[in-house]
Short mmCIF file of C-alpha atoms in Angstrom, two decimals:
data_model
loop_
_atom_site.label_atom_id
_atom_site.label_comp_id
_atom_site.label_asym_id
_atom_site.label_seq_id
_atom_site.Cartn_x
_atom_site.Cartn_y
_atom_site.Cartn_z
CA MET A 1 -0.02 -0.06 -0.05
CA ALA A 2 1.49 3.37 -0.75
CA LYS A 3 1.90 5.96 1.98
CA LEU A 4 0.79 9.48 1.66
CA ASN A 5 3.96 11.86 2.86
CA LEU A 6 3.22 15.43 4.11
CA SER A 7 5.89 18.00 3.09
CA GLN A 8 6.61 19.89 6.23
CA VAL A 9 7.61 22.82 3.84
CA ALA A 10 4.07 22.89 2.37
CA LEU A 11 2.79 22.07 6.14
CA GLU A 12 4.34 25.09 7.41
CA ALA A 13 3.47 27.61 4.45
CA ILE A 14 -0.31 26.67 4.60
CA ARG A 15 -0.14 27.43 8.85
CA THR A 16 1.51 31.06 7.92
CA LYS A 17 -0.38 32.23 5.26
CA PHE A 18 -4.25 30.83 6.48
CA GLU A 19 -5.60 33.13 9.81
CA GLU A 20 -8.57 30.59 9.71
CA PRO A 21 -8.50 26.49 10.24
CA ILE A 22 -8.72 24.95 7.06
CA SER A 23 -9.33 21.60 6.33
CA ILE A 24 -7.49 19.22 3.61
CA ILE A 25 -9.02 16.68 1.75
CA VAL A 26 -6.75 14.23 -0.06
CA TYR A 27 -8.39 11.44 -2.64
CA THR A 28 -6.08 9.33 -4.27
CA GLY A 29 -5.96 6.31 -6.68
CA GLU A 30 -5.53 5.08 -10.17
CA MET A 31 -6.94 7.22 -13.30
CA GLY A 32 -10.81 6.82 -13.99
CA VAL A 33 -11.95 5.04 -10.07
CA GLY A 34 -13.77 8.49 -9.15
CA LYS A 35 -11.83 10.90 -7.54
CA SER A 36 -13.18 13.92 -9.03
CA LYS A 37 -16.87 12.61 -8.79
CA PHE A 38 -16.20 11.77 -5.19
CA ALA A 39 -14.77 15.12 -4.26
CA SER A 40 -17.81 16.59 -6.12
CA VAL A 41 -20.53 14.41 -3.96
CA SER A 42 -18.13 15.62 -0.64
CA ALA A 43 -18.54 19.08 -1.51
CA CYS A 44 -22.17 19.00 -2.17
CA CYS A 45 -23.28 17.15 1.17
CA LEU A 46 -21.47 19.03 2.95
CA MET A 47 -22.37 22.39 1.55
CA THR A 48 -26.66 21.46 0.96
CA ARG A 49 -26.60 18.19 2.94
CA LYS A 50 -28.97 16.78 0.28
CA PRO A 51 -26.71 14.12 -1.84
CA THR A 52 -29.60 13.91 -4.71
CA GLN A 53 -28.73 17.36 -5.68
CA LEU A 54 -25.32 16.68 -7.08
CA PRO A 55 -23.60 19.30 -9.40
CA GLU A 56 -20.44 18.22 -10.81
CA LEU A 57 -18.15 21.02 -9.09
CA PHE A 58 -15.17 18.63 -10.04
CA LYS A 59 -14.60 18.12 -13.73
CA SER A 60 -14.62 14.41 -14.43
CA GLY A 61 -14.39 12.21 -17.58
CA GLY A 62 -14.42 8.58 -16.31
CA GLY A 63 -12.95 5.64 -18.07
CA GLY A 64 -9.80 5.77 -19.35
CA ASN A 65 -10.30 9.71 -20.01
CA SER A 66 -8.27 11.67 -17.77
CA VAL A 67 -9.55 15.13 -17.01
CA THR A 68 -8.52 16.57 -13.72
CA GLN A 69 -4.65 16.66 -12.57
CA GLY A 70 -2.87 18.15 -9.99
CA ILE A 71 -4.62 20.26 -7.26
CA TRP A 72 -7.92 21.36 -6.75
CA MET A 73 -9.00 23.82 -4.40
CA TRP A 74 -12.05 24.87 -3.20
CA SER A 75 -12.46 28.86 -2.35
CA GLU A 76 -16.07 28.36 -0.53
CA PRO A 77 -15.79 27.37 3.20
CA LEU A 78 -17.55 24.47 3.73
CA PRO A 79 -19.85 23.78 7.35
CA ASN A 80 -18.41 21.55 9.27
CA PRO A 81 -20.76 18.60 9.51
CA TYR A 82 -20.72 17.76 13.62
#
């Protein structure tokens, strides 16, 4: 199983650049398994609490078509579900 390593330089940059608490959500996996779709579902559920209304917030291609790459950020605060 692969390990996710956190860069201490990146963590320090986050600590110094943001005044308010932030959440970092990471989706990893092979191409075409639904990471972008899951990111959209997660953000939608946190925003509306209605998982039946699923806009495509993060573009997804499906199958072997790579659409999203790199780091994608959501700029609006999402409510804490707890």
